[in-house]
Amino acid sequence: MPQFAEIALPVPLRQNFSYRIPDTIAPMPTQGVRVEVPFGQQKMIGLVTNISDTCDLPPQKIRNITRVLDDESLLSEPLYKLTEWAARYYFCSHGMMLSQAIPVALRKGASAQPETIRYYALTEKGEQSDSNSLGRAHAQKKIVELLKGSEVTVEEAQALELSVSALKALRERDWIDIYERPVTTDISWRDALKMGEAPHKLNKQQAVAVAALNHQQGFHCSLLEGVTGSGKTEVYLSLIETVLKAGKQALVLVPEIGLTPQTINRFKHRFQVTIAVLHSGLTDKQRLDAWRQARSGEAAIIIGTRSALFTPMAWPGVIILDEEHDSSFKQQEGVGYHARDLAVMRGHLEDIPVVLGSATPSLESLHNAIAGRYHHLQLSERAGSAVKARQGVIDIRNQPLRGGVSQALFNEMRIHLQAGNQVLLFLNRRGFAPALLCHECGYLHECDRCDAFFTLHQSLGEIRCHHCGNQYAIPRQCHNCGSTMLQGQGIGTEQLEGILSKEFPEYPVVRIDRDTTSRKGSLEQQLNAIHRGSFRILVGTQMLAKGHHFPDVTLVALLDVDGALFSADFRAPERFGQLYTQVAGRAGRASKPGTVLLQTHQSDNPLLQDLLQRGYGEFARSQLEERRMALLPPVWHMVLIRAEAHQAEDAENFLRAFAEQLGQHKELELIGPMPAPLDRKAGFHRRHLLVQAADRRLIQQLFEHALPIVEQLPLARRCRWSIDRDPQDLL
Ligand code: ADP
Ligand code: ZN
Ligand code: ZN
């Protein structure tokens, strides 16, 4: 009897494809294995989703599977189900979702089986040597001490940024070497877990949280709400110890910017186990290796950014999401999935606990915690000796500003600098100035492809559009009147850096933003230099706000918060509250008390006052109440349909037709079509249709009905469109 297979292919068409299984093929494909099939003129690799005896296609139309790549399913049952569920939830094809979940190398046909691992370890000579004899060769000493604990794979050595020259020197001494072994899957950690450094003694709140988490069996989601520096990471480490001791693995997800060598080191110091690290900077091969280590159970701990969520585990034990409010967990391009929401679903399908941690929880998670769906754990005090920062507002109405800095702030900076401390200034605008202004006619130079102003980058001699990447040499003459009196309007980080260097010539300034950290490893270098005290004044965008410890920073100032308070996006207050609280958390982390200052023209803005007086926790709860009244997420559910076209009508007509297919419903609110906040970008006119409903199931049902019809409309081919479920920003 002929057999047929349904195959999920990585193409945007929202369907699977039928193929014949030829008698001659081996092994016999089953659900979840990869197969190679002809697709149009090409060959493609896809995943079998179903096997059946019948097929709807006429026999002459059906083509043969040409190769079977695996003899067992690539993904465990729960993980497979997760991709299936996610495809349905995010309205994309199963094949597209799978292509998010599976490493590129596997999608190109690499073997899923373990290969070889290359690692650094001590030689016999190295074992017998005393690292103190290395004298002042600190980098070498550090490596030897690390290797005394456990071997380090070549990938880990890179991730930890071990000095390449020190590694080379140690190999020349014949103290260490690179060894290679087939991955015979060393899972000895399951029987005898080797510990590293002894942990801190947990304080009372930490102990309560750990006890609650250790107690859980099966699926359970907890929100660990702990102020910055309250010791959340210590709680994770304690929980992970319990999990590893039970022979199970831990998956830790961190925001893109949080995956630094310091983060990995903290885990590495506590547990002498293999840690698989997955992030977007890896080569396809490195990513595959880490994936295999996790799948075979060799890696006891898996740490990664968003897409590491899909890493298979032989013995899944727990999923932890740190800084769960961070927007990098939501993928913005292509399939717009949210790693936090999928992590909770994965925990459910795997029947393991999930822990979401943050000092500034998202309103989504807070809503779930308050409603009792999540276990709510709180750490309200800073761990160790650090005390809460003093906070203040500088009203800059009618105040003279230099580089956007008031005299009051300059004075305060001087006090902290003279006391030998570091100062951090936060300004969320990179470049020299956010616009180029003609002093004669008032014209602001605008991108020719977007409805946005060019940002002036003085040091590059360019004006750049931050929305489409468009760039030109700085014009000599006004495009409107021909005048040569052109000047920057407003202040960006580049200009601020220059002004501070002049104001405080004796204190070195460092600037951290996307422009100064674009080279790989440069952020790390700059952070290290800050830690060494090479810089005294730190200027940066929100890159500086996240997760870094700067023990000598005692003054943190936010220069211009008015823009953040008046953004059109309904999430703006939440985002601002998170940002402020995270930035404020950078002040006085160690034994030195900190100060946080905020410059604003809106010192009596009620939102700002609410945040300052009651703190993020209370502020967020009142925001949640406002969302409830306004029928906004997370209380109501939202889907954003975006369409863009060269002709605005094309986008608009398409969205109108979409709205028509969704139909009228008293529990459904449709807003639009309307112009997007940035209504022209890179030459395209952009239009939005917002769909809101109280019930997720209603959204699911209406879209599943409408999509097959909408996709067939000729209008659908006249624009580029996409569906963003639970959108994180409305741009
Ligand atoms: P968070 O993740 O909440 O920001 P961390 O776990 O990084 O906090 O802890 C902040 C600082 O306090 C770290 O330097 C950590 O070593 C220290 N710390 C955490 N828990 C304790 C404790 N129980 N006793 C002493 N110091 C602690
Ligand atoms: Zn542009
Ligand atoms: Zn002009």
CSV table of C-alpha atoms and ligand atoms in Angstrom, one decimal, residues 200-203 206 226-236 266 322 379 383-384 549 589, ligand 1:
chain,number,residue,atom,x,y,z
A,200,HIS,CA,26.4,33.1,49.9
A,201,LYS,CA,24.3,32.3,52.9
A,202,LEU,CA,20.8,33.1,51.7
A,203,ASN,CA,19.0,35.9,53.5
A,206,GLN,CA,15.8,34.4,49.4
A,226,GLY,CA,13.0,41.2,43.3
A,227,VAL,CA,14.4,44.7,43.4
A,228,THR,CA,17.7,45.2,41.6
A,229,GLY,CA,20.5,43.7,43.6
A,230,SER,CA,18.1,41.7,45.8
A,231,GLY,CA,19.9,38.5,44.9
A,232,LYS,CA,17.6,36.9,42.3
A,233,THR,CA,20.6,35.2,40.6
A,234,GLU,CA,21.5,33.6,43.9
A,235,VAL,CA,18.0,32.2,44.1
A,236,TYR,CA,18.3,30.8,40.5
A,266,ARG,CA,28.8,33.2,37.7
A,322,ASP,CA,15.8,36.4,33.8
A,379,LEU,CA,12.5,40.0,47.3
A,383,ALA,CA,21.1,41.6,49.3
A,384,GLY,CA,24.4,42.1,51.0
A,549,HIS,CA,27.2,45.7,38.0
A,589,ARG,CA,25.3,48.6,44.2
B,1,ADP,P1,20.0,40.4,41.2
B,1,ADP,O1,20.1,39.2,40.3
B,1,ADP,O2,18.7,40.4,41.9
B,1,ADP,O3,20.3,41.7,40.6
B,1,ADP,P2,22.3,39.3,42.4
B,1,ADP,O4,22.0,37.9,42.6
B,1,ADP,O5,23.2,39.6,41.3
B,1,ADP,O6,21.0,40.2,42.4
B,1,ADP,O7,23.0,39.8,43.7
B,1,ADP,C1,23.4,41.2,43.9
B,1,ADP,C2,24.7,41.2,44.7
B,1,ADP,O8,24.5,40.7,46.0
B,1,ADP,C3,25.8,40.2,44.1
B,1,ADP,O9,27.0,40.8,44.3
B,1,ADP,C4,25.6,39.0,45.0
B,1,ADP,O10,26.9,38.3,45.1
B,1,ADP,C5,25.2,39.6,46.3
B,1,ADP,N1,24.4,38.7,47.1
B,1,ADP,C6,23.3,38.0,46.7
B,1,ADP,N2,22.8,37.3,47.7
B,1,ADP,C7,23.5,37.5,48.8
B,1,ADP,C8,23.5,37.0,50.1
B,1,ADP,N3,22.5,36.2,50.5
B,1,ADP,N4,24.4,37.5,51.0
B,1,ADP,C9,25.4,38.3,50.6
B,1,ADP,N5,25.5,38.8,49.3
B,1,ADP,C10,24.6,38.4,48.4
